[in-house]
Amino acid sequence: MTAPWKSVREDERRLALAFALTYFLIIAAFTVAKIARDSLFLAELPANYLPYVYLGLALLSGLAAAALGKFHTANAQQRLSIVLGITGFSLLLFTLWFLRDPGTAAITFYLWTGIYGVVLVAEFWLLANERIDSRQARRLFGPIGAAGILGGLLTAAATSALAPFIDTIWFLVASGVLFLVAGLVTARATTMTREESTPRASVGEASKQEGKRTPETSSYTRFLVLVFLLAGVTGAVVDYAFKVVLQGELGDSGKIASALGIFYTAQGLVSIVAQVGVTGALISRFGHRLAANVLPAGVLAGGFLAAILPVAVAPWALLGTKLYELTLRFSVTKTAWEFLYFPLQGETKARVKRLIDVVVNRSADAAAGLLLVGLNFALGGSLRQLAVLIVVLATAWWVFDLRLNRAYSQEVDHALRRLVPEEERPEDLRQHVKVEELTALLESADAKRVLAAMSVLERLDSGVVVRHAPSLGRHPSAAVRARLLAIVNASGRDVEPYALLVPGIGTRPGITVHEVAGLPAAEDERVVIAAAAGRVATLDANRDPLDHLIEDTNDDVRRTALRSLALLADPSRLPRLIERLESPRDRVYARQALVLFGEGVIETLGGYAMDPTMSVSVRRQLIQTLEEIGGNEAAHALYRASRLEGDRRIVDAALKSLLALRRTASGVHLPEDEVLEDLRQEIERDGHRLVQLQALRQNAKGSLGDFLERVMRERTDQSFRRIFRRLALIHPAGPVMSAYRGVRSGRRRVRAQAIDYLDTVLPADLKARLLPLLDARDEQDRMLQATRSFASQPITLEATLQQLLDSREDWLRACGLFVVGKMRLHEHRDAALESCGATDPVVRDTAQWAVRRTE
Amino acid sequence: MKEIESRSVIEKAMLLSEWPLFERLATDELALIAARTTEVEYTTGEEVDLDNSAGGSVHFVVSGAIELVSKGRSIRRAGKGEAVGSLAALEEVVPDETLKILEPTHALLLSGEEFERTVGDHPEFAMAVIRRLLALVRGLEGTSARTDEED
């Protein structure tokens, strides 16, 4: 068991203390008022008046919510202190009323307490929600809630002790004074806690975006309303049953006040134990949703016991149910419920919170009142009947509470997307280019203009170029004619009819694919030959011209020849095409040609992509080719490449392509267990890199130290990004990548929302490893967390160097060898000698250099 | 010109990391580019023909000073931390240009072909090149405007 205050960070203590003190006073004042309310009411009027009071409360709550709506321009702090002041003065006035007309005052006071109680608590938590983000809430809401419970506990105990000696009316005075003090504390203490780093503009912006979705129409809000309505109705029925038991057993106002004092003291004690011992651990370990699910399940069990136990014992079961319900409602569940509002933003959050706390809760009382009036009227309203009603209501509450879990995850996802929009996709060229203007350029006599227009038009709509074939085919520039024929060929059309449009070619029937010995000088003629070579069935006849033409000086000739080479569908030509991927000028054409081979070559291309002897450039191109081929088989080839350990550039490229492919193609399924295992390893790597970074910072100095620090920093950044990319392989990529950007953003609230999203999607063991790193205050704290979690041995430069030399990543190994050479570490010369024959050129070069330096 | 190969690839990468053109590249990418460069030393007064038939070349000056000269006219001077060269990949008609060595110079040489490959492989580098070219164009526009005003 960890005391909740221990988890509060030093820089958060002031904030936590201010809120805890305010909440302590509010709950203390409210508890005194509630005891006074119940004892005065039950002393003056019978308990079966209560259902009618619940109905009245619902009506008045609507008015109160409307009045608070007018208040929305004031900030949350001002609003709370004003409401506290009004409440304090009102209680002092009620004291006078009770002295003159206790019967009317009892009903009115009951109604008033019912309204301001929920309003105050709602306004307090709105203020807390505004000043505290969802990650801080996990640390701070527990202690703040505990302070509230302590306030209730101490005042209930004091009230119980004083009840036999002083008139109940004095409790009203005490409550009023406490509210006034709470108002003053709110006005002063929480001013100190205004969070300066929260960008107000961003909150406003989020509110505007959120404003498009009215809470009434949002499915999440509907779920919230339904669950809180069921929780409220069930709670009110439990409360009614409790009071029926109390009045049946006691009757006198002093006895009731004393019994209530004892009950609330006991409940306070149990609550504080629950809050201090269970809330934080339960929420941290199992999440706030599960912590909330516990309440309806327990109420259901209690109601069930009361329904089946003998009449003599059933009241005890109901008292136990009330104790349990009230304890959790004001400890674990209360804290867990506050998390439900974090995905909502700005004014929407305030509206929904008020709607639920004020209107829904009071409507729940009204609904409970109607149910109870109906039950009393139709069946008599015995304790057993009440117990059955509790069972029915608690079952419905529990079912919808479980469904709310999913709705909450979806809302976190939506909130994250609203706060961190998805990365902008490359803009469509059509938005910036006018086809008509480019088409007009096709008529130009200037070859450069025509060629430029043709290139852009081909990307927009190659049909436009083809439709201009009659004029383009007669253009004086052979380059223009060659481009026309290359575009025609690339679009899959037969070149021959278009070649006939070209005067030179049309009148030269002698141009054939066999005209190899002396290829014509004009590029348009060579394009025709290159295109024709791909359409002739006899392979041998075409190999030689194509071998020449794929190295032609003209881009259009090479492009056409590469396509033709692919059309021959001869797998033995693959290496030739792959070789062309090395050339910056041909790689796009070579890739397009490889795509023409289709799914039949995926395995071969995947094999080349994983081959460490191939150059990184070519391997990246092959990965892109696999992405362009698409489909499940290509996805699996990319997935295999994403699991390589030697070169992070290949892994990153494969993951990027895999995500792009998943975005455009449906039906791509990857083995979840393996992806999770990769994710686990990636998190481990990230942690170890942080530890190594810390070691280098502490030990390596000068330019070498700076360089190595830069390397390790990059490595942690890359590893961190890969964690999200891997996660996006098994979860919707949009919100996962938004979470990545959110975690990296400088906006604390956005960052908290992003981490919350991860909290909902990561398995428990991964959460335990990763979230402490993300929750860290700053980089220093992050490294400290990493050292605690990932460092198995003391951090020394020697240990870090050994880890680099043993690394499976080529670049890190090269860096380790570089340290060996730079610092002339003769003891590591053997490691350098071993790497002299490495496949990776940088490792090899650095190893040879290190060997020379350590001779 | 004297080719020297005393530095390791990583040392060359460390040198390149000081050029703004490479600042957005990861260190392993830098090493890949460094492996494509040749380390050269020139003596004062030496004149180097830029071999544009092979696609040109870019010199990244590590120390010293050189001047790009075209038809006897100085185009620009480059000192430590600056780059100078001409590229067939970027210029349709490559002028006859020479490098005049103003003081003992140590540079990393990236051939035109490798430069083109680097542009193709690293979009961050390509963007940096475009930014640099834009800055040069703006500089030329400024010079032209000033000349017009003076006229």
Short mmCIF file of C-alpha atoms in Angstrom, two decimals, chain A residues 291-635:
data_model
loop_
_atom_site.label_atom_id
_atom_site.label_comp_id
_atom_site.label_asym_id
_atom_site.label_seq_id
_atom_site.Cartn_x
_atom_site.Cartn_y
_atom_site.Cartn_z
CA ALA A 291 -12.25 0.75 -10.71
CA ALA A 292 -15.63 2.25 -11.61
CA ASN A 293 -17.13 -1.10 -12.64
CA VAL A 294 -16.67 -2.40 -9.09
CA LEU A 295 -19.45 -0.21 -7.64
CA PRO A 296 -22.51 -1.49 -9.55
CA ALA A 297 -21.27 -5.06 -9.19
CA GLY A 298 -21.15 -4.69 -5.39
CA VAL A 299 -24.53 -2.95 -5.19
CA LEU A 300 -26.01 -5.76 -7.23
CA ALA A 301 -24.56 -8.32 -4.83
CA GLY A 302 -25.85 -6.38 -1.78
CA GLY A 303 -29.35 -6.00 -3.24
CA PHE A 304 -29.40 -9.67 -4.09
CA LEU A 305 -28.48 -10.61 -0.50
CA ALA A 306 -31.16 -8.31 0.91
CA ALA A 307 -33.72 -9.89 -1.39
CA ILE A 308 -32.97 -13.49 -0.38
CA LEU A 309 -32.04 -13.13 3.30
CA PRO A 310 -34.65 -13.52 6.07
CA VAL A 311 -36.63 -10.38 7.02
CA ALA A 312 -34.76 -9.98 10.30
CA VAL A 313 -31.37 -9.83 8.59
CA ALA A 314 -32.32 -8.08 5.33
CA PRO A 315 -32.11 -4.54 6.87
CA TRP A 316 -28.47 -5.23 7.74
CA ALA A 317 -27.79 -6.22 4.15
CA LEU A 318 -29.36 -2.95 3.02
CA LEU A 319 -27.32 -0.96 5.55
CA GLY A 320 -24.21 -2.77 4.28
CA THR A 321 -25.17 -1.98 0.70
CA LYS A 322 -25.66 1.68 1.57
CA LEU A 323 -22.30 1.77 3.35
CA TYR A 324 -20.59 0.13 0.38
CA GLU A 325 -22.35 2.32 -2.16
CA LEU A 326 -21.64 5.54 -0.33
CA THR A 327 -18.05 4.57 0.46
CA LEU A 328 -17.15 3.80 -3.12
CA ARG A 329 -19.20 6.64 -4.54
CA PHE A 330 -17.11 9.09 -2.52
CA SER A 331 -13.75 7.36 -2.90
CA VAL A 332 -12.70 4.97 -5.69
CA THR A 333 -15.66 5.52 -7.97
CA LYS A 334 -15.78 9.27 -7.50
CA THR A 335 -12.12 9.51 -8.54
CA ALA A 336 -12.61 7.07 -11.42
CA TRP A 337 -15.67 8.94 -12.70
CA GLU A 338 -13.74 12.20 -12.96
CA PHE A 339 -11.54 10.62 -15.65
CA LEU A 340 -14.57 10.24 -17.88
CA TYR A 341 -14.56 13.99 -18.54
CA PHE A 342 -10.96 14.26 -19.71
CA PRO A 343 -11.64 13.33 -23.34
CA LEU A 344 -14.14 16.19 -23.53
CA GLN A 345 -12.79 19.64 -24.19
CA GLY A 346 -13.41 23.18 -23.06
CA GLU A 347 -17.00 24.34 -22.79
CA THR A 348 -18.35 20.96 -23.83
CA LYS A 349 -16.74 19.41 -20.79
CA ALA A 350 -18.31 22.03 -18.53
CA ARG A 351 -21.73 21.59 -20.14
CA VAL A 352 -21.64 17.81 -19.92
CA LYS A 353 -20.33 17.80 -16.37
CA ARG A 354 -23.03 20.19 -15.24
CA LEU A 355 -25.66 18.29 -17.17
CA ILE A 356 -24.69 15.08 -15.43
CA ASP A 357 -23.90 16.32 -11.95
CA VAL A 358 -26.80 18.69 -11.66
CA VAL A 359 -29.57 17.67 -14.03
CA VAL A 360 -28.96 13.94 -14.55
CA ASN A 361 -28.29 13.19 -10.90
CA ARG A 362 -31.32 15.12 -9.80
CA SER A 363 -33.40 13.61 -12.57
CA ALA A 364 -32.21 10.28 -11.30
CA ASP A 365 -33.59 11.24 -7.90
CA ALA A 366 -36.86 12.19 -9.57
CA ALA A 367 -36.97 8.96 -11.55
CA ALA A 368 -36.24 7.07 -8.35
CA GLY A 369 -39.01 9.07 -6.66
CA LEU A 370 -41.51 8.08 -9.36
CA LEU A 371 -40.42 4.45 -9.16
CA LEU A 372 -40.78 4.46 -5.39
CA VAL A 373 -44.17 6.21 -5.48
CA GLY A 374 -45.30 3.60 -8.00
CA LEU A 375 -43.88 0.77 -5.93
CA ASN A 376 -45.45 2.05 -2.70
CA PHE A 377 -48.78 2.61 -4.42
CA ALA A 378 -48.92 -0.70 -6.29
CA LEU A 379 -47.19 -3.18 -3.99
CA GLY A 380 -46.72 -1.45 -0.65
CA GLY A 381 -42.97 -0.88 -0.88
CA SER A 382 -41.67 -3.51 1.54
CA LEU A 383 -37.95 -3.88 2.14
CA ARG A 384 -37.81 -7.05 0.05
CA GLN A 385 -39.51 -5.27 -2.85
CA LEU A 386 -36.99 -2.47 -2.51
CA ALA A 387 -34.17 -5.02 -2.59
CA VAL A 388 -35.53 -6.57 -5.80
CA LEU A 389 -35.80 -3.11 -7.33
CA ILE A 390 -32.14 -2.48 -6.39
CA VAL A 391 -31.12 -5.76 -8.07
CA VAL A 392 -32.91 -4.82 -11.30
CA LEU A 393 -31.48 -1.31 -11.39
CA ALA A 394 -27.93 -2.36 -10.42
CA THR A 395 -27.92 -5.01 -13.16
CA ALA A 396 -28.83 -2.43 -15.81
CA TRP A 397 -26.25 -0.01 -14.40
CA TRP A 398 -23.50 -2.62 -14.43
CA VAL A 399 -24.24 -3.71 -18.00
CA PHE A 400 -24.15 -0.15 -19.33
CA ASP A 401 -21.12 0.69 -17.22
CA LEU A 402 -19.26 -2.13 -18.94
CA ARG A 403 -20.35 -0.84 -22.33
CA LEU A 404 -19.15 2.61 -21.32
CA ASN A 405 -15.61 1.19 -21.14
CA ARG A 406 -15.56 0.79 -24.91
CA ALA A 407 -17.26 4.12 -25.52
CA TYR A 408 -14.62 5.79 -23.36
CA SER A 409 -11.76 4.25 -25.39
CA GLN A 410 -13.39 5.48 -28.58
CA GLU A 411 -13.84 8.95 -27.12
CA VAL A 412 -10.18 9.09 -26.06
CA ASP A 413 -9.36 8.17 -29.63
CA HIS A 414 -11.65 10.94 -31.00
CA ALA A 415 -10.29 13.47 -28.52
CA LEU A 416 -6.76 12.70 -29.56
CA ARG A 417 -7.60 13.15 -33.20
CA ARG A 418 -9.28 16.46 -32.46
CA LEU A 419 -6.27 17.67 -30.50
CA VAL A 420 -3.61 16.24 -32.79
CA PRO A 421 -4.92 16.10 -36.36
CA GLU A 422 -3.52 13.40 -38.59
CA GLU A 423 -0.46 14.31 -40.58
CA GLU A 424 -1.27 16.15 -43.75
CA ARG A 425 -1.11 13.96 -46.78
CA PRO A 426 0.79 15.23 -49.82
CA GLU A 427 -1.41 17.69 -51.56
CA ASP A 428 -3.10 16.72 -54.78
CA LEU A 429 -1.30 18.26 -57.71
CA ARG A 430 -4.68 19.10 -59.26
CA GLN A 431 -5.30 21.68 -56.54
CA HIS A 432 -2.40 23.77 -57.80
CA VAL A 433 -2.24 23.12 -61.49
CA LYS A 434 -4.70 24.16 -64.17
CA VAL A 435 -4.95 21.41 -66.77
CA GLU A 436 -6.23 23.86 -69.38
CA GLU A 437 -3.13 26.05 -69.06
CA LEU A 438 -0.84 23.04 -69.40
CA THR A 439 -2.84 21.71 -72.34
CA ALA A 440 -2.36 25.04 -74.10
CA LEU A 441 1.40 24.63 -73.67
CA LEU A 442 1.27 21.42 -75.72
CA GLU A 443 0.76 23.58 -78.78
CA SER A 444 3.97 25.52 -78.14
CA ALA A 445 6.85 25.39 -80.59
CA ASP A 446 9.29 25.52 -77.69
CA ALA A 447 10.24 21.90 -76.93
CA LYS A 448 11.18 22.66 -73.31
CA ARG A 449 7.69 24.01 -72.56
CA VAL A 450 5.99 21.10 -74.26
CA LEU A 451 8.13 18.55 -72.42
CA ALA A 452 7.46 20.20 -69.06
CA ALA A 453 3.71 20.30 -69.73
CA MET A 454 3.70 16.67 -70.87
CA SER A 455 5.47 15.52 -67.71
CA VAL A 456 3.00 17.20 -65.41
CA LEU A 457 -0.03 16.25 -67.51
CA GLU A 458 1.03 12.63 -67.48
CA ARG A 459 0.75 12.64 -63.70
CA LEU A 460 -2.65 14.30 -63.83
CA ASP A 461 -4.25 12.58 -66.80
CA SER A 462 -2.16 10.87 -69.49
CA GLY A 463 -5.27 10.78 -71.69
CA VAL A 464 -4.86 14.52 -72.34
CA VAL A 465 -1.40 13.90 -73.81
CA VAL A 466 -2.65 10.98 -75.88
CA ARG A 467 -5.52 13.06 -77.26
CA HIS A 468 -2.93 15.55 -78.53
CA ALA A 469 -0.91 12.79 -80.21
CA PRO A 470 -1.59 13.99 -83.79
CA SER A 471 0.04 17.35 -83.15
CA LEU A 472 2.69 16.13 -80.70
CA GLY A 473 3.70 13.35 -83.10
CA ARG A 474 4.51 15.96 -85.70
CA HIS A 475 6.42 18.22 -83.32
CA PRO A 476 9.84 19.19 -84.75
CA SER A 477 11.60 18.05 -81.58
CA ALA A 478 12.47 14.35 -81.47
CA ALA A 479 12.54 14.63 -77.65
CA VAL A 480 8.88 15.68 -77.65
CA ARG A 481 7.94 12.82 -79.98
CA ALA A 482 9.91 10.40 -77.80
CA ARG A 483 8.11 11.66 -74.69
CA LEU A 484 4.75 11.20 -76.41
CA LEU A 485 5.52 7.62 -77.34
CA ALA A 486 6.94 6.86 -73.89
CA ILE A 487 3.78 8.20 -72.24
CA VAL A 488 1.59 6.23 -74.62
CA ASN A 489 3.59 3.11 -73.85
CA ALA A 490 3.56 3.69 -70.07
CA SER A 491 -0.21 4.06 -70.15
CA GLY A 492 -0.47 0.52 -71.49
CA ARG A 493 -1.57 1.51 -74.99
CA ASP A 494 -0.02 0.02 -78.11
CA VAL A 495 2.63 2.40 -79.42
CA GLU A 496 2.40 1.35 -83.05
CA PRO A 497 -0.66 3.39 -84.16
CA TYR A 498 0.82 6.45 -82.51
CA ALA A 499 4.24 5.83 -84.03
CA LEU A 500 2.59 5.97 -87.42
CA LEU A 501 1.54 9.55 -86.66
CA VAL A 502 5.20 10.52 -86.48
CA PRO A 503 6.22 11.46 -90.03
CA GLY A 504 9.71 10.05 -89.85
CA ILE A 505 8.72 6.77 -88.34
CA GLY A 506 5.48 6.40 -90.25
CA THR A 507 7.37 6.45 -93.53
CA ARG A 508 10.07 4.10 -92.29
CA PRO A 509 8.56 0.65 -92.09
CA GLY A 510 12.05 -0.73 -91.77
CA ILE A 511 12.31 0.13 -88.09
CA THR A 512 11.90 -3.10 -86.21
CA VAL A 513 13.04 -4.61 -83.01
CA HIS A 514 15.80 -6.40 -84.82
CA GLU A 515 17.46 -3.19 -85.85
CA VAL A 516 20.01 -3.76 -83.14
CA ALA A 517 23.35 -3.39 -84.77
CA GLY A 518 22.94 0.31 -85.34
CA LEU A 519 20.26 1.81 -83.17
CA PRO A 520 18.76 4.92 -84.80
CA ALA A 521 20.05 8.26 -83.67
CA ALA A 522 16.65 9.81 -83.08
CA GLU A 523 15.26 9.14 -79.61
CA ASP A 524 11.68 8.76 -80.83
CA GLU A 525 12.74 5.91 -83.06
CA ARG A 526 14.56 4.24 -80.18
CA VAL A 527 11.43 4.55 -78.03
CA VAL A 528 9.47 2.72 -80.72
CA ILE A 529 12.04 -0.06 -80.76
CA ALA A 530 12.10 -0.24 -76.96
CA ALA A 531 8.30 -0.44 -76.85
CA ALA A 532 8.13 -3.05 -79.62
CA ALA A 533 10.69 -5.22 -77.85
CA GLY A 534 8.30 -5.73 -74.96
CA ARG A 535 5.55 -7.01 -77.22
CA VAL A 536 7.39 -9.65 -79.16
CA ALA A 537 7.02 -13.14 -77.81
CA THR A 538 10.50 -14.37 -78.73
CA LEU A 539 12.65 -13.50 -75.76
CA ASP A 540 16.07 -14.07 -77.18
CA ALA A 541 15.43 -11.70 -80.04
CA ASN A 542 14.71 -8.86 -77.67
CA ARG A 543 17.25 -9.22 -74.96
CA ASP A 544 20.11 -7.56 -76.75
CA PRO A 545 18.29 -4.41 -77.85
CA LEU A 546 16.74 -4.00 -74.42
CA ASP A 547 20.09 -4.48 -72.70
CA HIS A 548 21.36 -1.60 -74.80
CA LEU A 549 18.28 0.54 -74.49
CA ILE A 550 17.97 0.43 -70.68
CA GLU A 551 21.27 2.27 -70.61
CA ASP A 552 20.29 4.78 -73.29
CA THR A 553 21.12 8.44 -72.74
CA ASN A 554 17.49 9.47 -73.20
CA ASP A 555 15.16 9.12 -70.20
CA ASP A 556 12.14 8.17 -72.30
CA VAL A 557 14.03 5.44 -74.10
CA ARG A 558 15.33 3.95 -70.87
CA ARG A 559 11.93 4.16 -69.25
CA THR A 560 10.25 2.39 -72.18
CA ALA A 561 12.96 -0.25 -72.35
CA LEU A 562 12.66 -0.97 -68.60
CA ARG A 563 8.93 -1.40 -68.99
CA SER A 564 9.41 -3.72 -71.94
CA LEU A 565 11.93 -5.76 -70.00
CA ALA A 566 9.26 -6.29 -67.34
CA LEU A 567 6.60 -7.11 -69.93
CA LEU A 568 8.72 -10.01 -71.11
CA ALA A 569 7.90 -11.48 -67.66
CA ASP A 570 11.20 -13.29 -67.54
CA PRO A 571 12.30 -13.68 -63.88
CA SER A 572 15.92 -14.01 -65.02
CA ARG A 573 15.74 -10.31 -65.97
CA LEU A 574 14.91 -9.28 -62.37
CA PRO A 575 18.53 -8.69 -61.30
CA ARG A 576 18.95 -6.34 -64.28
CA LEU A 577 15.93 -4.32 -63.23
CA ILE A 578 16.98 -4.33 -59.56
CA GLU A 579 20.39 -3.08 -60.61
CA ARG A 580 18.74 -0.05 -62.21
CA LEU A 581 17.23 0.85 -58.82
CA GLU A 582 20.68 2.11 -57.89
CA SER A 583 20.46 4.89 -60.47
CA PRO A 584 18.67 7.99 -59.14
CA ARG A 585 17.39 8.76 -62.65
CA ASP A 586 16.01 5.32 -63.37
CA ARG A 587 14.81 4.11 -60.01
CA VAL A 588 11.22 5.28 -60.51
CA TYR A 589 11.02 3.59 -63.93
CA ALA A 590 12.71 0.45 -62.63
CA ARG A 591 10.27 0.35 -59.73
CA GLN A 592 7.31 0.76 -62.07
CA ALA A 593 8.70 -2.07 -64.16
CA LEU A 594 9.12 -4.33 -61.15
CA VAL A 595 5.55 -3.61 -60.10
CA LEU A 596 4.46 -4.92 -63.50
CA PHE A 597 5.86 -8.32 -62.52
CA GLY A 598 3.22 -8.34 -59.79
CA GLU A 599 2.74 -10.74 -56.92
CA GLY A 600 4.79 -13.49 -58.53
CA VAL A 601 8.07 -11.81 -57.60
CA ILE A 602 7.22 -10.65 -54.08
CA GLU A 603 9.23 -13.37 -52.41
CA THR A 604 12.27 -12.65 -54.58
CA LEU A 605 12.05 -8.90 -54.03
CA GLY A 606 11.52 -9.44 -50.30
CA GLY A 607 14.65 -11.61 -50.23
CA TYR A 608 16.71 -8.91 -51.96
CA ALA A 609 15.29 -6.28 -49.59
CA MET A 610 16.57 -8.28 -46.63
CA ASP A 611 19.97 -9.00 -48.16
CA PRO A 612 22.61 -7.02 -46.22
CA THR A 613 25.05 -7.22 -49.14
CA MET A 614 22.75 -5.04 -51.25
CA SER A 615 23.10 -1.28 -50.95
CA VAL A 616 20.76 0.54 -48.58
CA SER A 617 19.43 2.68 -51.46
CA VAL A 618 18.41 -0.36 -53.49
CA ARG A 619 16.89 -2.10 -50.50
CA ARG A 620 14.79 0.98 -49.76
CA GLN A 621 13.60 1.05 -53.38
CA LEU A 622 12.68 -2.61 -53.17
CA ILE A 623 10.66 -1.91 -50.05
CA GLN A 624 8.81 0.82 -51.85
CA THR A 625 8.22 -1.54 -54.76
CA LEU A 626 6.65 -4.07 -52.40
CA GLU A 627 4.40 -1.34 -51.04
CA GLU A 628 3.35 -0.43 -54.58
CA ILE A 629 2.62 -4.07 -55.47
CA GLY A 630 0.43 -4.23 -52.36
CA GLY A 631 -1.67 -7.06 -50.99
CA ASN A 632 -1.31 -9.43 -48.09
CA GLU A 633 1.77 -11.22 -49.41
CA ALA A 634 3.65 -7.96 -49.95
CA ALA A 635 2.61 -6.86 -46.46
#
